[in-house]
mmCIF file of C-alpha atoms in Angstrom:
data_model
loop_
_atom_site.group_PDB
_atom_site.id
_atom_site.type_symbol
_atom_site.label_atom_id
_atom_site.label_comp_id
_atom_site.label_asym_id
_atom_site.label_seq_id
_atom_site.Cartn_x
_atom_site.Cartn_y
_atom_site.Cartn_z
ATOM 1 C CA MET A 10 -46.376 -11.458 122.457
ATOM 2 C CA LEU A 11 -44.388 -14.373 122.670
ATOM 3 C CA ASN A 12 -45.216 -16.168 118.913
ATOM 4 C CA LEU A 13 -43.144 -18.285 116.825
ATOM 5 C CA PRO A 14 -41.518 -15.649 114.782
ATOM 6 C CA ASN A 15 -40.399 -14.227 118.125
ATOM 7 C CA ILE A 16 -39.113 -17.172 119.422
ATOM 8 C CA LEU A 17 -36.810 -17.730 116.351
ATOM 9 C CA ALA A 18 -35.313 -14.092 116.912
ATOM 10 C CA PHE A 19 -35.025 -14.979 120.627
ATOM 11 C CA SER A 20 -33.170 -18.352 119.420
ATOM 12 C CA ARG A 21 -30.694 -15.961 117.280
ATOM 13 C CA ILE A 22 -29.891 -14.043 120.385
ATOM 14 C CA LEU A 23 -29.123 -17.223 122.025
ATOM 15 C CA LEU A 24 -26.908 -18.744 119.461
ATOM 16 C CA ALA A 25 -24.864 -15.613 119.182
ATOM 17 C CA PRO A 26 -22.853 -15.854 122.308
ATOM 18 C CA LEU A 27 -22.570 -19.596 121.763
ATOM 19 C CA MET A 28 -21.181 -19.158 118.285
ATOM 20 C CA PHE A 29 -18.841 -16.450 119.677
ATOM 21 C CA TRP A 30 -17.362 -18.479 122.421
ATOM 22 C CA ILE A 31 -16.802 -21.471 119.622
ATOM 23 C CA ILE A 32 -14.892 -19.106 117.444
ATOM 24 C CA LEU A 33 -12.720 -17.807 120.460
ATOM 25 C CA ASN A 34 -12.211 -21.412 121.801
ATOM 26 C CA PRO A 35 -10.810 -23.648 119.313
ATOM 27 C CA ASP A 36 -9.046 -25.394 121.828
ATOM 28 C CA PHE A 37 -12.358 -26.968 123.014
ATOM 29 C CA PHE A 38 -12.072 -28.971 119.992
ATOM 30 C CA THR A 39 -8.029 -29.704 119.597
ATOM 31 C CA GLU A 40 -7.660 -30.552 123.185
ATOM 32 C CA ASN A 41 -10.655 -33.280 122.833
ATOM 33 C CA GLY A 42 -8.896 -35.051 120.073
ATOM 34 C CA TYR A 43 -10.887 -33.316 116.938
ATOM 35 C CA HIS A 44 -9.011 -31.442 114.219
ATOM 36 C CA ILE A 45 -9.328 -27.520 114.218
ATOM 37 C CA SER A 46 -11.704 -27.681 111.207
ATOM 38 C CA TRP A 47 -14.455 -29.001 113.492
ATOM 39 C CA ASN A 48 -14.201 -25.637 115.169
ATOM 40 C CA TYR A 49 -14.975 -23.969 111.687
ATOM 41 C CA TYR A 50 -17.615 -26.406 111.169
ATOM 42 C CA THR A 51 -19.427 -26.122 114.261
ATOM 43 C CA ALA A 52 -19.375 -22.120 114.258
ATOM 44 C CA SER A 53 -20.490 -22.281 110.730
ATOM 45 C CA LEU A 54 -23.318 -24.436 111.623
ATOM 46 C CA LEU A 55 -24.538 -22.408 114.400
ATOM 47 C CA PHE A 56 -24.144 -19.289 112.322
ATOM 48 C CA VAL A 57 -26.388 -20.789 109.341
ATOM 49 C CA LEU A 58 -28.931 -22.102 111.619
ATOM 50 C CA ALA A 59 -29.391 -18.576 113.175
ATOM 51 C CA SER A 60 -29.167 -16.915 110.022
ATOM 52 C CA VAL A 61 -32.171 -19.349 108.529
ATOM 53 C CA THR A 62 -34.339 -18.226 111.460
ATOM 54 C CA ASP A 63 -33.980 -14.686 110.156
ATOM 55 C CA PHE A 64 -35.645 -15.934 107.163
ATOM 56 C CA PHE A 65 -38.253 -17.981 108.752
ATOM 57 C CA ASP A 66 -39.278 -15.538 111.530
ATOM 58 C CA GLY A 67 -39.951 -12.596 108.925
ATOM 59 C CA TYR A 68 -41.850 -15.246 106.659
ATOM 60 C CA ILE A 69 -43.810 -16.647 109.341
ATOM 61 C CA ALA A 70 -44.741 -13.162 110.954
ATOM 62 C CA ARG A 71 -46.261 -11.979 107.408
ATOM 63 C CA GLU A 72 -47.606 -15.108 106.006
ATOM 64 C CA TRP A 73 -49.602 -15.925 109.402
ATOM 65 C CA ASN A 74 -50.222 -12.251 110.112
ATOM 66 C CA GLN A 75 -48.067 -12.465 113.570
ATOM 67 C CA MET A 76 -46.383 -9.315 113.333
ATOM 68 C CA THR A 77 -45.750 -7.499 116.682
ATOM 69 C CA MET A 78 -44.160 -4.341 117.954
ATOM 70 C CA LEU A 79 -41.794 -6.868 119.956
ATOM 71 C CA GLY A 80 -40.649 -8.541 116.581
ATOM 72 C CA SER A 81 -40.130 -5.195 115.225
ATOM 73 C CA ILE A 82 -37.824 -4.391 117.784
ATOM 74 C CA ILE A 83 -36.177 -7.871 118.513
ATOM 75 C CA ASP A 84 -35.916 -9.065 114.914
ATOM 76 C CA PRO A 85 -32.990 -6.411 113.646
ATOM 77 C CA LEU A 86 -31.722 -6.541 117.112
ATOM 78 C CA ALA A 87 -31.183 -10.425 117.008
ATOM 79 C CA ASP A 88 -29.715 -9.850 113.417
ATOM 80 C CA LYS A 89 -27.209 -7.223 114.812
ATOM 81 C CA MET A 90 -26.165 -9.733 117.744
ATOM 82 C CA LEU A 91 -25.704 -12.231 115.637
ATOM 83 C CA ILE A 92 -23.292 -10.436 112.539
ATOM 84 C CA ILE A 93 -21.657 -8.842 115.380
ATOM 85 C CA ALA A 94 -20.650 -11.675 117.516
ATOM 86 C CA ALA A 95 -19.449 -13.461 114.190
ATOM 87 C CA PHE A 96 -17.455 -10.216 112.796
ATOM 88 C CA LEU A 97 -15.925 -9.680 116.386
ATOM 89 C CA GLY A 98 -14.770 -13.022 117.050
ATOM 90 C CA LEU A 99 -13.413 -13.476 113.530
ATOM 91 C CA MET A 100 -11.557 -10.069 114.099
ATOM 92 C CA MET A 101 -10.255 -11.286 117.486
ATOM 93 C CA ILE A 102 -8.867 -14.778 115.848
ATOM 94 C CA GLY A 103 -7.118 -12.391 113.211
ATOM 95 C CA GLU A 104 -9.534 -13.367 110.418
ATOM 96 C CA ALA A 105 -11.027 -10.040 109.878
ATOM 97 C CA SER A 106 -9.813 -6.176 109.262
ATOM 98 C CA ALA A 107 -10.743 -4.403 112.384
ATOM 99 C CA TRP A 108 -11.368 -1.450 110.235
ATOM 100 C CA ALA A 109 -13.888 -3.358 108.148
ATOM 101 C CA ILE A 110 -15.388 -4.688 111.319
ATOM 102 C CA TYR A 111 -15.218 -1.082 113.201
ATOM 103 C CA ILE A 112 -17.153 0.398 110.036
ATOM 104 C CA ILE A 113 -20.019 -2.494 110.099
ATOM 105 C CA ILE A 114 -20.453 -2.108 114.004
ATOM 106 C CA ILE A 115 -20.819 1.813 113.816
ATOM 107 C CA ARG A 116 -23.172 1.757 110.895
ATOM 108 C CA GLU A 117 -25.253 -0.939 112.441
ATOM 109 C CA LEU A 118 -25.284 0.647 115.727
ATOM 110 C CA PHE A 119 -26.089 3.984 114.392
ATOM 111 C CA ILE A 120 -28.882 3.046 111.858
ATOM 112 C CA THR A 121 -30.363 0.631 114.967
ATOM 113 C CA GLY A 122 -30.478 4.034 117.000
ATOM 114 C CA ILE A 123 -32.053 5.991 114.095
ATOM 115 C CA ARG A 124 -34.578 3.160 113.727
ATOM 116 C CA THR A 125 -35.623 3.275 117.362
ATOM 117 C CA VAL A 126 -36.051 6.827 117.035
ATOM 118 C CA ALA A 127 -38.256 6.387 113.999
ATOM 119 C CA LEU A 128 -40.575 3.796 116.036
ATOM 120 C CA SER A 129 -40.722 5.810 118.501
ATOM 121 C CA GLU A 130 -41.970 8.936 116.453
ATOM 122 C CA GLY A 131 -44.609 6.201 114.754
ATOM 123 C CA LEU A 132 -42.722 5.800 111.619
ATOM 124 C CA ASN A 133 -41.788 2.531 110.177
ATOM 125 C CA ILE A 134 -39.037 2.831 108.013
ATOM 126 C CA LYS A 135 -38.747 -0.655 106.252
ATOM 127 C CA ALA A 136 -35.515 -2.320 105.156
ATOM 128 C CA SER A 137 -34.411 -1.445 101.751
ATOM 129 C CA TRP A 138 -33.102 -3.920 99.233
ATOM 130 C CA ALA A 139 -30.082 -2.595 99.556
ATOM 131 C CA GLY A 140 -30.063 -3.302 103.232
ATOM 132 C CA LYS A 141 -31.131 -6.909 102.643
ATOM 133 C CA VAL A 142 -28.655 -7.313 100.096
ATOM 134 C CA LYS A 143 -25.978 -6.187 102.400
ATOM 135 C CA THR A 144 -27.292 -8.713 105.010
ATOM 136 C CA VAL A 145 -26.925 -11.416 102.459
ATOM 137 C CA VAL A 146 -23.434 -10.487 101.556
ATOM 138 C CA GLN A 147 -22.407 -10.077 105.366
ATOM 139 C CA MET A 148 -23.613 -13.489 105.931
ATOM 140 C CA ILE A 149 -21.911 -14.975 103.030
ATOM 141 C CA ALA A 150 -18.872 -13.245 103.795
ATOM 142 C CA ILE A 151 -18.868 -14.452 107.540
ATOM 143 C CA GLY A 152 -19.615 -17.954 106.331
ATOM 144 C CA PHE A 153 -16.414 -17.646 103.956
ATOM 145 C CA LEU A 154 -14.208 -16.331 107.129
ATOM 146 C CA LEU A 155 -15.332 -19.006 109.518
ATOM 147 C CA MET A 156 -14.499 -21.726 106.863
ATOM 148 C CA HIS A 157 -11.351 -19.832 106.073
ATOM 149 C CA TRP A 158 -12.217 -20.227 102.333
ATOM 150 C CA PRO A 159 -10.697 -18.216 99.454
ATOM 151 C CA LEU A 160 -12.145 -14.577 99.160
ATOM 152 C CA GLY A 161 -13.342 -14.172 102.496
ATOM 153 C CA THR A 162 -11.403 -11.048 102.705
ATOM 154 C CA GLU A 163 -12.803 -9.528 99.538
ATOM 155 C CA LEU A 164 -16.206 -10.300 100.499
ATOM 156 C CA LEU A 165 -15.832 -8.789 103.660
ATOM 157 C CA TRP A 166 -14.883 -5.125 102.012
ATOM 158 C CA LEU A 167 -17.856 -5.721 99.492
ATOM 159 C CA ALA A 168 -20.157 -6.137 102.532
ATOM 160 C CA VAL A 169 -18.587 -2.635 104.078
ATOM 161 C CA ALA A 170 -19.184 -1.137 100.707
ATOM 162 C CA LEU A 171 -22.935 -2.497 100.833
ATOM 163 C CA THR A 172 -22.970 -1.735 104.577
ATOM 164 C CA LEU A 173 -22.111 2.035 103.902
ATOM 165 C CA TYR A 174 -24.400 2.255 100.936
ATOM 166 C CA SER A 175 -27.353 0.788 102.602
ATOM 167 C CA GLY A 176 -26.973 3.320 105.724
ATOM 168 C CA PHE A 177 -26.718 6.124 103.491
ATOM 169 C CA GLU A 178 -30.047 4.984 102.072
ATOM 170 C CA TYR A 179 -31.808 4.429 105.279
ATOM 171 C CA LEU A 180 -30.689 7.828 106.280
ATOM 172 C CA TYR A 181 -32.414 9.421 103.276
ATOM 173 C CA GLY A 182 -35.447 7.440 104.049
ATOM 174 C CA PHE A 183 -35.555 8.481 107.306
ATOM 175 C CA ARG A 184 -35.027 12.135 106.402
ATOM 176 C CA PHE A 185 -37.771 11.639 103.595
ATOM 177 C CA ALA A 186 -40.045 10.037 106.379
ATOM 178 C CA ILE A 187 -39.390 13.097 108.791
ATOM 179 C CA LEU A 188 -40.093 15.675 106.386
ATOM 180 C CA LYS A 189 -43.274 14.037 105.023
ATOM 181 C CA GLY A 190 -44.653 13.644 108.408
ATOM 182 C CA LYS A 191 -44.270 17.187 108.991
ATOM 183 C CA ASN A 192 -46.238 18.208 105.890
#
């Protein structure tokens, strides 16, 4: 069902490759007479706009009772597409550690796979607070790295630590849900 929360999630999917392209093509701005900082501002603005839709699609879905199966699948995938596009772009321009990005991407893909299996088994494992904090820290790290601000690298490694922690927490929740389902 296509409702406002799902449209917001789809907008994240559309904004992710545009932001990725902007990160990788700073010459688009400089060749048109703009300072390189416009590349940073534009990529950051798109990232912030897309990130804000993450909050609003969940809020609207809950408040307006518009939660759908499509939304439960598209929302986390849209989040991953946005985060991965930003981190890959930052890695490709040399602003982020390849190891940090590798760890984050592997965890995100693995947990998305586990979540898909859980949904197919009728289990709904909600995102934990650690997972929500992980996402916020990842988004803040991306913002700092996109803007070339100090502490971006430190925030990235904090995001890696939280990514690993929340991944283990998610696996524990999945294991608990499977065991509970068998009883």
